[in-house]
Short mmCIF file of C-alpha atoms in Angstrom, two decimals:
data_model
loop_
_atom_site.label_atom_id
_atom_site.label_comp_id
_atom_site.label_asym_id
_atom_site.label_seq_id
_atom_site.Cartn_x
_atom_site.Cartn_y
_atom_site.Cartn_z
CA MET A 1 144.56 206.04 -0.45
CA LEU A 2 144.65 209.90 -1.26
CA LYS A 3 140.25 209.36 -1.53
CA ARG A 4 140.75 209.65 1.71
CA LEU A 5 143.23 211.76 2.58
CA VAL A 6 140.80 214.14 0.19
CA ASN A 7 137.52 213.67 2.61
CA ASP A 8 139.00 212.06 6.08
CA VAL A 9 139.69 214.61 8.48
CA THR A 10 141.66 211.75 10.99
CA GLN A 11 144.01 210.32 8.54
CA CYS A 12 146.31 212.59 9.22
CA LYS A 13 147.36 215.51 11.53
CA LEU A 14 149.67 217.74 8.82
CA LEU A 15 149.36 217.21 4.73
CA ILE A 16 151.63 218.44 2.76
CA ILE A 17 150.29 218.82 -0.97
CA GLU A 18 153.02 219.27 -3.19
CA ASP A 19 153.84 220.78 -6.78
CA SER A 20 155.84 222.89 -8.91
CA ILE A 21 156.02 226.14 -10.27
CA GLU A 22 156.17 224.20 -14.04
CA GLN A 23 152.93 222.81 -12.77
CA HIS A 24 151.04 224.86 -10.40
CA ASP A 25 147.84 222.85 -9.26
CA ASN A 26 145.63 223.47 -6.42
CA SER A 27 143.16 221.52 -7.39
CA LEU A 28 144.04 218.91 -4.85
CA LEU A 29 144.11 222.02 -1.46
CA TYR A 30 140.44 223.02 -3.21
CA SER A 31 139.28 219.92 -3.04
CA CYS A 32 140.24 219.16 0.66
CA LEU A 33 140.27 222.68 1.56
CA LYS A 34 136.33 221.28 -0.18
CA ALA A 35 135.71 218.12 2.51
CA ARG A 36 137.12 220.17 5.73
CA CYS A 37 133.83 222.56 5.30
CA LYS A 38 131.27 220.03 5.10
CA GLU A 39 132.81 219.08 8.81
CA PRO A 40 131.37 219.40 11.89
CA ASN A 41 131.37 221.84 14.52
CA CYS A 42 135.45 223.15 12.90
CA GLN A 43 135.89 226.13 11.99
CA ILE A 44 138.24 226.23 9.21
CA GLU A 45 140.91 229.08 8.89
CA VAL A 46 142.64 229.72 5.16
CA PHE A 47 145.80 231.26 5.68
CA LEU A 48 146.07 232.78 1.91
CA PHE A 49 149.50 234.52 0.15
CA GLU A 50 149.04 233.81 -2.75
CA HIS A 51 145.32 234.31 -4.09
CA SER A 52 143.07 236.44 -2.73
CA ALA A 53 139.88 235.82 -1.45
CA GLU A 54 138.12 237.35 -3.30
CA GLU A 55 139.51 234.69 -6.27
CA ILE A 56 139.30 231.10 -3.64
CA GLU A 57 136.02 232.37 -2.45
CA LYS A 58 135.23 232.93 -6.99
CA THR A 59 136.46 229.57 -7.45
CA LEU A 60 134.76 227.47 -4.19
CA GLN A 61 131.63 229.47 -3.72
CA LEU A 62 131.50 227.97 -0.16
CA LYS A 63 130.36 231.99 1.88
CA GLN A 64 127.93 231.92 -1.08
CA ARG A 65 126.68 228.26 -0.02
CA GLY A 66 126.07 229.40 3.63
CA VAL A 67 129.37 228.27 4.32
CA ALA A 68 130.24 229.85 7.68
CA HIS A 69 132.00 228.65 9.20
CA VAL A 70 135.64 229.53 6.87
CA ASN A 71 137.25 232.57 8.07
CA TYR A 72 139.67 234.03 5.39
CA HIS A 73 144.05 235.81 6.55
CA ASP A 74 144.09 237.28 3.43
CA PHE A 75 147.67 238.39 3.31
CA TYR A 76 147.69 238.10 -0.63
CA SER A 77 146.36 241.11 -1.24
CA ASN A 78 147.01 242.74 1.90
CA ALA A 79 150.10 244.42 2.58
CA GLN A 80 150.32 246.60 5.86
CA SER A 81 151.65 244.18 8.08
CA TRP A 82 154.59 243.93 6.38
CA ILE A 83 154.76 247.26 5.51
CA LEU A 84 155.05 248.22 9.34
CA SER A 85 157.42 245.57 10.65
CA GLN A 86 160.47 247.55 11.09
CA ASP A 87 162.70 244.72 12.25
CA PRO A 88 165.44 243.33 10.75
CA PRO A 89 165.12 240.73 9.78
CA ASP A 90 162.15 241.25 8.72
CA ARG A 91 160.08 239.18 12.06
CA ASN A 92 156.66 237.88 10.80
CA THR A 93 153.48 238.30 11.67
CA HIS A 94 151.77 236.37 10.74
CA GLU A 95 153.48 233.62 12.67
CA SER A 96 152.00 235.83 16.26
CA LEU A 97 149.36 236.15 14.11
CA LEU A 98 149.05 232.15 13.65
CA HIS A 99 149.11 231.69 17.25
CA GLY A 100 146.30 234.08 18.20
CA ILE A 101 143.61 232.52 16.05
CA VAL A 102 144.87 229.04 16.36
CA ASP A 103 145.61 228.53 20.11
CA VAL A 104 142.38 230.23 21.30
CA GLU A 105 141.60 227.45 23.97
CA ASN A 106 137.46 228.06 23.84
CA GLY A 107 137.00 224.27 22.77
CA THR A 108 136.32 224.81 18.91
CA ASN A 109 138.20 222.77 16.36
CA ARG A 110 140.07 224.21 13.60
CA VAL A 111 141.51 223.08 10.78
CA VAL A 112 144.45 225.12 9.33
CA VAL A 113 144.68 225.75 5.82
CA ALA A 114 147.49 228.05 4.01
CA ASP A 115 148.08 227.65 0.58
CA SER A 116 151.97 228.62 0.91
CA LEU A 117 154.97 228.39 3.65
CA SER A 118 154.94 231.70 4.38
CA ALA A 119 152.64 230.96 6.47
CA PHE A 120 154.14 229.35 8.81
CA GLY A 121 157.91 231.71 8.62
CA THR A 122 160.23 233.07 7.14
CA ASN A 123 163.01 230.19 7.98
CA LEU A 124 163.18 226.56 8.90
CA ASN A 125 162.81 227.39 12.44
CA GLU A 126 159.88 229.00 12.37
CA TYR A 127 157.69 227.25 10.29
CA GLY A 128 159.38 223.95 11.72
CA HIS A 129 158.15 225.30 15.25
CA ALA A 130 155.64 226.75 14.33
CA LEU A 131 153.82 223.37 12.72
CA PHE A 132 155.12 221.66 15.32
CA SER A 133 152.82 223.76 18.08
CA LEU A 134 150.32 223.09 15.73
CA LYS A 135 151.12 219.79 15.74
CA CYS A 136 151.07 219.46 19.47
CA LYS A 137 147.43 221.63 19.92
CA ARG A 138 144.54 219.48 20.81
CA ASN A 139 142.04 221.61 19.22
CA VAL A 140 144.53 222.42 16.15
CA LEU A 141 142.46 218.82 14.11
CA GLN A 142 144.41 219.54 10.91
CA VAL A 143 147.03 221.56 8.69
CA ILE A 144 146.94 220.83 5.20
CA LEU A 145 150.02 223.42 3.84
CA LEU A 146 150.06 223.72 -0.20
CA ILE A 147 154.44 224.42 -0.63
CA HIS A 148 156.07 224.20 -4.67
CA ARG A 149 158.65 221.93 -4.52
CA GLU A 150 161.24 224.36 -6.47
CA LEU A 151 160.99 227.20 -3.71
CA THR A 152 161.51 225.23 -0.28
CA SER A 153 164.96 223.74 -0.01
CA ASP A 154 166.74 220.92 0.51
CA GLU A 155 166.96 220.69 4.35
CA SER A 156 163.71 222.53 4.65
CA MET A 157 161.69 219.35 2.60
CA LYS A 158 164.14 217.26 4.85
CA CYS A 159 162.54 219.45 7.82
CA LEU A 160 158.66 219.05 6.47
CA LYS A 161 158.64 215.09 5.82
CA TYR A 162 159.03 214.65 9.15
CA LEU A 163 156.82 216.62 10.37
CA SER A 164 153.82 215.39 8.05
CA GLN A 165 152.10 211.86 8.36
CA ALA A 166 150.86 212.52 4.94
CA SER A 167 152.07 213.49 1.76
CA ILE A 168 151.25 214.77 -1.99
CA ARG A 169 153.64 214.83 -4.75
CA PRO A 170 152.44 214.88 -8.49
CA LEU A 171 154.24 212.38 -10.59
CA ILE A 172 154.85 213.84 -14.14
CA ASN A 173 156.87 212.44 -17.33
CA GLN A 174 155.46 209.11 -17.02
CA PRO A 175 156.32 208.18 -20.41
CA SER A 176 153.02 205.79 -20.14
CA PHE A 177 150.54 208.07 -18.97
CA LYS A 178 149.33 211.65 -19.85
CA PRO A 179 148.01 214.22 -18.00
CA SER A 180 143.91 215.71 -18.26
CA VAL A 181 142.21 218.91 -17.72
CA SER A 182 139.31 219.95 -18.67
CA SER A 183 137.07 222.32 -17.99
CA THR A 184 134.88 219.86 -15.79
CA SER A 185 137.59 218.08 -14.66
CA ILE A 186 141.28 216.33 -13.71
CA ARG A 187 142.54 213.27 -14.51
CA ASP A 188 145.69 212.94 -13.42
CA LEU A 189 148.40 211.21 -11.62
CA CYS A 190 150.24 211.03 -8.05
CA GLN A 191 152.24 209.60 -5.35
CA VAL A 192 150.35 209.39 -1.97
CA GLU A 193 152.78 208.57 1.22
CA ILE A 194 151.60 208.36 4.52
CA LYS A 195 152.89 207.32 7.46
CA LYS A 196 150.90 205.10 10.44
CA ASP A 197 151.01 204.96 13.72
CA SER A 198 152.53 201.75 13.36
CA GLY A 199 155.45 203.24 11.63
CA LYS A 200 154.61 201.08 9.02
CA VAL A 201 155.41 203.58 5.94
CA ILE A 202 152.60 203.21 2.61
CA LEU A 203 154.05 204.72 -0.60
CA GLN A 204 152.06 204.18 -3.74
CA ASN A 205 151.00 205.90 -6.77
CA GLU A 206 147.53 206.65 -7.73
CA LEU A 207 145.63 207.94 -10.93
CA TYR A 208 142.79 211.14 -9.47
CA THR A 209 140.64 212.05 -10.99
CA ILE A 210 138.76 215.80 -9.12
CA LYS A 211 134.92 216.58 -11.28
CA ASN A 212 132.31 218.24 -10.25
CA ASP A 213 132.39 219.64 -6.62
CA PHE A 214 135.97 219.17 -6.05
CA GLU A 215 135.28 215.51 -5.16
CA VAL A 216 138.39 213.19 -5.27
CA ASP A 217 138.26 209.38 -7.31
CA SER A 218 141.53 207.72 -6.84
CA ARG A 219 142.78 204.35 -7.45
CA VAL A 220 146.31 202.36 -7.73
CA TRP A 221 148.26 203.39 -10.88
CA VAL A 222 150.76 200.94 -12.18
CA PRO A 223 152.59 202.06 -15.14
CA GLU A 224 152.89 199.98 -17.50
CA ASP A 225 155.48 196.32 -18.59
CA GLU A 226 157.68 198.90 -20.64
CA ASP A 227 159.25 195.48 -22.32
CA ALA A 228 156.00 194.15 -23.00
CA LEU A 229 155.81 195.01 -27.09
CA PRO A 230 153.15 197.08 -27.77
CA GLN A 231 149.36 196.37 -29.15
CA ASN A 232 149.52 198.30 -31.27
CA ASN A 233 151.63 200.13 -33.74
CA HIS A 234 149.75 202.52 -34.48
CA VAL A 235 151.70 206.54 -34.50
CA ASP A 236 149.16 208.77 -34.25
CA VAL A 237 150.26 211.02 -37.32
CA ASN A 238 148.18 213.94 -35.93
CA ALA A 239 150.53 214.07 -33.36
CA THR A 240 152.47 218.21 -33.39
CA ALA A 241 155.41 219.64 -30.88
CA LYS A 242 153.25 222.18 -30.52
CA HIS A 243 156.18 223.98 -29.48
CA ASP A 244 158.25 222.83 -32.63
CA VAL A 245 156.29 224.05 -35.99
CA THR A 246 154.97 227.30 -36.95
CA PHE A 247 152.53 224.90 -39.29
CA SER A 248 149.79 223.10 -38.44
CA LEU A 249 149.91 219.12 -39.52
CA GLN A 250 146.62 218.77 -38.08
CA LEU A 251 143.86 218.18 -39.73
CA THR A 252 140.02 219.89 -38.95
CA GLU A 253 137.21 218.25 -39.41
CA ARG A 254 135.96 220.28 -41.71
CA GLU A 255 139.70 219.56 -43.56
CA LYS A 256 138.88 215.31 -43.70
CA ALA A 257 135.63 214.93 -44.78
CA GLN A 258 136.91 217.45 -47.91
CA LYS A 259 139.76 214.69 -48.36
CA GLU A 260 137.04 212.25 -48.25
CA LYS A 261 134.17 213.62 -50.70
CA LEU A 262 138.48 214.10 -52.90
CA VAL A 263 138.06 211.35 -56.16
CA LEU A 264 141.35 211.09 -57.44
CA PRO A 265 141.26 211.17 -61.63
CA TYR A 266 142.62 207.68 -61.89
CA THR A 267 140.54 206.50 -59.55
CA LYS A 268 137.61 207.07 -61.21
CA GLU A 269 138.22 205.41 -64.25
CA SER A 270 139.54 202.73 -62.67
CA THR A 271 135.57 201.92 -61.42
CA GLU A 272 134.36 202.55 -65.00
CA SER A 273 134.89 200.00 -66.28
CA GLU A 274 134.21 196.58 -64.72
CA GLU A 275 137.15 194.58 -66.19
CA SER A 276 140.97 193.82 -65.48
CA SER A 277 143.05 196.44 -67.25
CA LYS A 278 144.48 195.56 -71.03
CA ILE A 279 147.91 197.73 -71.64
CA TYR A 280 147.43 198.90 -75.59
CA TYR A 281 150.17 198.65 -77.32
CA GLU A 282 150.69 200.57 -80.91
CA ALA A 283 153.70 200.24 -82.12
CA ASP A 284 156.17 202.88 -84.77
CA ASP A 285 157.51 203.07 -87.30
CA GLY A 286 161.48 202.25 -86.22
CA ASP A 287 159.90 199.30 -83.97
CA ASP A 288 160.50 195.58 -84.59
CA PHE A 289 157.36 193.77 -83.67
CA ASP A 290 157.46 190.38 -83.21
CA ASP A 291 154.14 188.47 -82.45
CA GLU A 292 156.67 185.28 -81.59
CA ASP A 293 157.60 184.85 -77.44
CA PRO A 294 160.53 185.21 -76.14
CA ASP A 295 159.88 182.86 -73.71
CA GLU A 296 159.22 180.40 -76.43
CA ASP A 297 162.88 177.62 -76.14
CA LEU A 298 162.35 177.99 -72.15
CA GLU A 299 160.16 175.45 -71.80
CA ILE A 300 158.15 176.10 -68.83
CA MET B 1 154.73 248.88 -30.78
CA PHE B 2 156.00 245.94 -32.19
CA ASP B 3 153.60 244.77 -34.16
CA ASP B 4 154.85 240.67 -34.44
CA LEU B 5 154.64 240.91 -30.69
CA ASN B 6 151.53 242.07 -30.65
CA ARG B 7 150.95 239.45 -33.37
CA LEU B 8 152.01 236.64 -31.68
CA ALA B 9 150.34 237.48 -28.46
CA GLY B 10 146.86 237.95 -29.37
CA TRP B 11 146.68 241.05 -28.95
CA THR B 12 145.77 244.08 -30.65
CA LEU B 13 145.50 247.78 -28.65
CA GLN B 14 141.52 246.78 -27.08
CA THR B 15 142.58 243.40 -26.03
CA LEU B 16 145.87 244.39 -24.44
CA PRO B 17 146.44 242.90 -20.89
CA ARG B 18 143.90 244.74 -18.18
CA TYR B 19 144.90 242.97 -15.10
CA GLU B 20 147.17 240.03 -15.61
CA PRO B 21 150.97 240.84 -14.87
CA VAL B 22 153.39 239.97 -17.67
CA LEU B 23 157.04 239.06 -16.68
CA ILE B 24 160.06 239.83 -18.93
CA SER B 25 162.70 237.71 -18.66
CA ASP B 26 165.86 236.71 -20.22
CA MET B 27 168.80 234.87 -20.55
CA GLU B 28 171.85 233.41 -21.67
CA GLY B 29 172.98 237.19 -23.43
CA ALA B 30 169.45 238.48 -24.23
CA ASP B 31 168.21 241.89 -23.24
CA CYS B 32 165.24 241.95 -22.90
CA SER B 33 164.51 246.06 -21.33
CA PHE B 34 164.28 246.93 -25.13
CA LEU B 35 159.76 244.64 -24.30
CA LEU B 36 158.92 247.93 -21.87
CA HIS B 37 158.89 250.22 -24.93
CA HIS B 38 156.72 248.09 -26.77
CA PHE B 39 154.41 247.93 -23.32
CA ILE B 40 154.58 252.02 -22.72
CA SER B 41 154.17 252.58 -26.34
CA ALA B 42 151.21 250.31 -27.17
CA TYR B 43 149.00 251.44 -23.75
CA LEU B 44 149.77 254.77 -24.64
CA LYS B 45 149.04 254.37 -28.33
CA ALA B 46 145.45 253.32 -26.87
CA ASP B 47 144.92 256.22 -24.36
CA ARG B 48 145.35 254.37 -21.07
CA ARG B 49 147.55 255.52 -18.20
CA ILE B 50 150.74 254.28 -17.38
CA VAL B 51 152.71 254.35 -14.10
CA LEU B 52 156.69 254.23 -14.62
CA VAL B 53 158.62 253.36 -12.06
CA SER B 54 162.03 253.16 -12.85
CA LEU B 55 165.12 251.62 -11.10
CA SER B 56 168.34 251.85 -13.82
CA GLN B 57 167.40 254.24 -16.44
CA THR B 58 166.62 258.13 -16.87
CA PHE B 59 163.09 259.77 -18.35
CA PRO B 60 164.99 260.94 -21.47
CA HIS B 61 166.19 257.36 -22.54
CA TYR B 62 163.14 255.71 -22.80
CA ALA B 63 161.43 259.05 -24.46
CA VAL B 64 164.20 259.28 -26.86
CA ALA B 65 163.54 255.04 -27.31
CA GLY B 66 159.60 255.14 -26.85
CA SER B 67 159.84 257.94 -30.20
CA LYS B 68 162.29 255.53 -32.45
CA ALA B 69 160.53 253.16 -31.45
CA SER B 70 156.36 254.21 -31.90
CA SER B 71 156.96 257.52 -32.71
CA VAL B 72 154.77 257.71 -29.44
CA ASN B 73 155.99 261.58 -26.73
CA LEU B 74 156.59 260.24 -23.69
CA ASN B 75 157.25 264.67 -22.37
CA ARG B 76 154.19 265.33 -24.08
CA ALA B 77 152.02 262.32 -22.42
CA ARG B 78 153.83 263.52 -18.92
CA GLN B 79 153.09 266.64 -18.69
CA SER B 80 148.88 265.70 -19.86
CA GLY B 81 149.16 263.22 -16.39
CA ASN B 82 148.95 259.93 -19.02
CA LEU B 83 151.95 258.89 -17.91
CA LYS B 84 153.35 258.78 -13.97
CA PHE B 85 156.51 258.35 -13.80
CA ILE B 86 158.84 257.70 -10.58
CA ASP B 87 162.54 257.64 -10.67
CA ILE B 88 163.95 256.11 -8.02
CA LEU B 89 167.62 257.46 -8.88
CA SER B 90 167.47 260.50 -9.26
CA LYS B 91 165.99 259.78 -5.00
CA SER B 92 169.40 260.59 -2.52
CA PRO B 93 171.59 258.34 -3.16
CA ASP B 94 171.05 257.58 0.92
CA GLU B 95 167.12 256.68 0.68
CA TYR B 96 167.40 253.85 -1.67
CA LEU B 97 171.80 252.56 -2.48
CA PHE B 98 173.17 252.84 -0.34
CA GLY B 99 173.47 253.19 3.61
CA LYS B 100 169.95 251.09 4.51
CA ASP B 101 168.50 248.09 5.80
CA GLY B 102 168.22 246.34 2.07
CA HIS B 103 165.35 245.72 3.76
CA ILE B 104 163.25 248.56 3.56
CA LEU B 105 164.05 249.37 0.01
CA ALA B 106 161.00 246.61 -0.90
CA LYS B 107 158.74 247.78 1.39
CA ASN B 108 159.66 252.26 0.22
CA LEU B 109 159.15 250.54 -3.40
CA TYR B 110 155.56 249.58 -2.75
CA SER B 111 154.84 252.17 -1.51
CA ASP B 112 155.57 254.95 -3.97
CA VAL B 113 154.08 252.46 -5.68
CA GLN B 114 150.68 251.95 -3.93
CA ARG B 115 150.69 255.67 -2.77
CA CYS B 116 151.33 256.39 -6.92
CA VAL B 117 147.91 253.85 -8.39
CA GLU B 118 145.43 255.46 -5.70
CA GLU B 119 146.02 258.78 -6.75
CA GLN B 120 144.48 258.18 -9.87
CA GLY B 121 141.69 255.64 -8.39
CA LYS B 122 139.76 254.91 -11.23
CA GLU B 123 141.53 256.87 -14.48
CA LEU B 124 143.93 253.55 -13.74
CA GLU B 125 141.92 251.13 -15.09
CA GLY B 126 143.12 249.15 -17.86
CA GLY B 127 146.52 251.00 -17.23
CA VAL B 128 150.13 249.31 -16.73
CA VAL B 129 152.40 249.62 -14.51
CA VAL B 130 155.76 249.01 -15.87
CA ILE B 131 158.67 248.23 -13.11
CA ASP B 132 162.56 248.68 -15.20
CA ASP B 133 163.59 246.59 -13.60
CA LEU B 134 163.84 243.93 -10.42
CA THR B 135 167.19 242.32 -10.52
CA ASN B 136 168.50 246.25 -10.01
CA LEU B 137 167.16 245.65 -6.32
CA LEU B 138 169.48 241.89 -5.91
CA CYS B 139 171.78 244.28 -6.11
CA VAL B 140 171.35 247.30 -4.39
CA GLY B 141 171.04 245.04 -1.66
CA CYS B 142 167.43 243.88 -0.85
CA PRO B 143 166.80 239.94 -0.56
CA ARG B 144 165.00 237.40 -2.24
CA GLU B 145 162.33 236.76 -0.39
CA ASP B 146 161.44 241.22 0.45
CA VAL B 147 161.66 241.87 -3.78
CA ALA B 148 159.26 239.06 -4.42
CA ARG B 149 156.99 239.73 -1.63
CA LEU B 150 156.75 243.31 -2.78
CA ILE B 151 155.91 241.39 -5.97
CA GLN B 152 152.69 239.83 -4.14
CA TYR B 153 151.16 242.50 -3.08
CA LEU B 154 151.90 244.80 -6.70
CA THR B 155 150.33 242.55 -8.38
CA ALA B 156 147.59 241.43 -5.77
CA LEU B 157 147.23 245.78 -5.97
CA CYS B 158 147.50 246.26 -9.90
CA LYS B 159 145.06 243.36 -9.65
CA ARG B 160 142.77 244.98 -7.33
CA HIS B 161 143.02 248.37 -9.30
CA HIS B 162 142.56 246.56 -12.68
CA CYS B 163 144.87 247.65 -14.01
CA CYS B 164 148.24 245.61 -15.58
CA LEU B 165 151.82 244.79 -14.26
CA VAL B 166 154.44 244.54 -16.74
CA THR B 167 158.89 244.17 -15.05
CA VAL B 168 161.67 242.48 -16.59
CA ILE B 169 164.26 239.66 -14.45
CA HIS B 170 167.83 239.48 -15.78
CA ARG B 171 167.99 235.66 -15.10
CA ASP B 172 171.60 235.70 -15.47
CA ILE B 173 172.49 237.83 -12.89
CA ASP B 174 170.93 236.01 -9.66
CA ASP B 175 173.11 232.98 -8.72
CA ASP B 176 171.25 232.01 -5.29
CA ASP B 177 169.80 228.66 -5.24
CA ILE B 178 166.65 229.35 -5.34
CA SER B 179 166.09 232.04 -8.18
CA LEU B 180 164.42 235.49 -8.30
CA PHE B 181 162.59 233.95 -10.99
CA ASP B 182 161.19 231.20 -10.11
CA SER B 183 160.48 233.27 -6.83
CA CYS B 184 158.09 235.10 -8.63
CA ARG B 185 156.39 233.95 -11.67
CA ILE B 186 153.80 231.96 -9.99
CA PHE B 187 152.32 235.35 -9.43
CA PHE B 188 152.32 236.13 -13.47
CA SER B 189 149.71 235.25 -16.52
CA TYR B 190 152.09 235.42 -19.20
CA GLU B 191 156.49 234.66 -19.47
CA ILE B 192 157.81 236.26 -22.24
CA THR B 193 161.60 234.80 -22.44
CA LEU B 194 164.21 235.79 -24.65
CA LYS B 195 167.55 233.85 -24.68
CA GLY B 196 170.59 233.61 -25.97
CA LEU B 197 171.48 231.85 -29.62
CA LYS B 198 174.17 229.25 -28.37
CA SER B 199 176.30 229.62 -31.46
CA GLY B 200 177.32 233.11 -30.65
CA HIS B 201 175.67 236.59 -31.45
CA SER B 202 174.16 237.08 -35.02
CA LYS B 203 173.65 240.10 -36.57
CA ASP B 204 170.43 238.84 -38.38
CA VAL B 205 169.26 237.22 -34.83
CA HIS B 206 169.77 238.59 -31.74
CA GLY B 207 167.83 235.40 -30.13
CA HIS B 208 164.60 232.98 -29.71
CA LEU B 209 161.64 234.92 -28.09
CA ASP B 210 159.79 232.12 -26.26
CA PHE B 211 155.60 233.73 -25.32
CA LEU B 212 153.73 231.34 -22.70
CA ARG B 213 150.31 232.39 -21.16
CA LYS B 214 148.75 230.60 -18.05
CA VAL B 215 144.97 230.52 -17.67
CA GLU B 216 143.48 228.26 -14.81
CA SER B 217 141.65 225.75 -15.38
CA PRO B 218 137.42 225.41 -12.35
CA HIS B 219 139.47 223.48 -10.38
CA GLY B 220 141.91 225.22 -10.01
CA ARG B 221 145.50 223.85 -11.31
CA THR B 222 147.52 226.10 -13.70
CA MET B 223 147.32 225.29 -17.65
CA TYR B 224 150.01 226.93 -19.99
CA GLU B 225 149.87 228.09 -23.23
CA HIS B 226 153.10 228.25 -25.52
CA ALA B 227 153.04 229.96 -28.58
CA PRO B 228 155.44 228.94 -31.14
CA LEU B 229 159.66 229.33 -30.52
CA GLN B 230 160.08 232.30 -32.37
CA HIS B 231 163.97 233.41 -33.23
CA TYR B 232 163.05 237.28 -33.10
CA ARG B 233 166.02 240.38 -34.38
CA VAL B 234 165.56 243.73 -33.47
CA THR B 235 165.92 247.47 -34.79
CA ASP B 236 165.69 250.70 -33.35
CA ARG B 237 161.99 251.03 -35.19
CA ARG B 238 161.52 247.08 -34.52
CA LEU B 239 160.55 243.91 -33.41
CA GLN B 240 160.56 240.45 -36.48
CA LEU B 241 159.95 238.12 -35.38
CA PHE B 242 160.55 234.41 -37.56
CA ALA B 243 159.85 231.08 -37.56
CA PRO B 244 163.80 229.41 -36.10
CA GLY B 245 165.90 228.50 -39.33
CA THR B 246 163.61 231.29 -41.91
CA SER B 247 166.66 234.20 -40.95
CA ASN B 248 166.24 235.78 -44.27
CA ALA B 249 170.00 235.39 -44.06
CA VAL B 250 169.53 232.08 -44.23
CA LEU B 251 166.27 231.45 -46.85
#
């Protein structure tokens, strides 16, 4: 379901991608943006409040690859509209700019991508109105919005959930799953919610991977049964809580090799002799050494 | 300059942050303001330019603290042009503190910093803009959203001019549902957090220090690298960092 959401612009009109300031993640937004660039006859309007256009271009290399139908609107670096706006409360010129860009009735289909809710206003009324009007426009194929859960009030979240047809939120702190992030891929869990036109709502946990050129693959994820017995009781003794100790409990490869090479003295002595071990006793002067068997009367 | 902090962060005079912004914060009774002097003296010793914006202290305060902590002469640095001081406190109270619409405060402050940074041009590359401190803007009525916007544009300005931004937020003062710290931290690459001891004041251990570095993966996900949690003790001249439970008072 996630893979379809990322790759297919017709799945929903308003897609909300949620992340956390404790785990900031632009990967799904970038994947959606990359996928939208493949749409024919479609203008992509990217409103940026947390990244500069150069940073996005460095990561995605859209212009370099000849994607001409992407327009960056950099509100991260350009403070002019903020400085010049003197009306209290600060009237958000992005909203008028947004409508000015998107409201052009020349038949061009557009996809609007924003990395912050600020693209649509500074309060609930403003962005609720902006998002609703965008949804109603025929030439707007899709709006994709990244929001940070902790920076969005509960009221705003309710409004966004009501307006959106699909949302993706991270699934964190799952005891049976550990996300992995490397220079070539990301593997993590998310929860996907889709509202169908029929009124049906599908909520699904999915395991997704992002590889190579921001290609997303996903499948349904079911947590392991917590009541089931563990398959093995192996405890990773090398696991180190990095945050709690100031010394390393892990062995490097070199240290492991040296440990394997080490021959303990008693081990060496025992391998030299092929006979079973014997005990040699030499009695002292004070010992009363008796050759008789002390258990003779037990009749064993 | 605090060598223990540099060791923890992996910084040297040659590898100080160039355009990765640093956010210093404190909570639960700790006070992180002394860490600003570390950055001021480190960048001066590395022969880099500094823009110091003060909303809380006068220049003599920084000069005295700098000479005690690291034997750097801020007066000489200011005269030679290596240090630019934007003194908000000495401006007319009407201009910044009273009678002004809160929305104008942050914008005027940005304009002042932008003008100072752009005047220096390439000479500021590798230098630092230090702002002491953001919480005072909240205290004089500037809305949280405007302070967050100010930080957003300042980080962009500093990245454009290849200089670092260092600022302070006192988390205990902010009691909004959405805190200023949460609003601003997404723009910073380093976070240094000082936290007081839950057991109360101690003359041998002043609190916890948490150092966090953020790196973005090629696919756009932020990876968080925490340094091991440290206890700290600060004197006029030195910041001592040690593993929890290894204070001299305990051993």
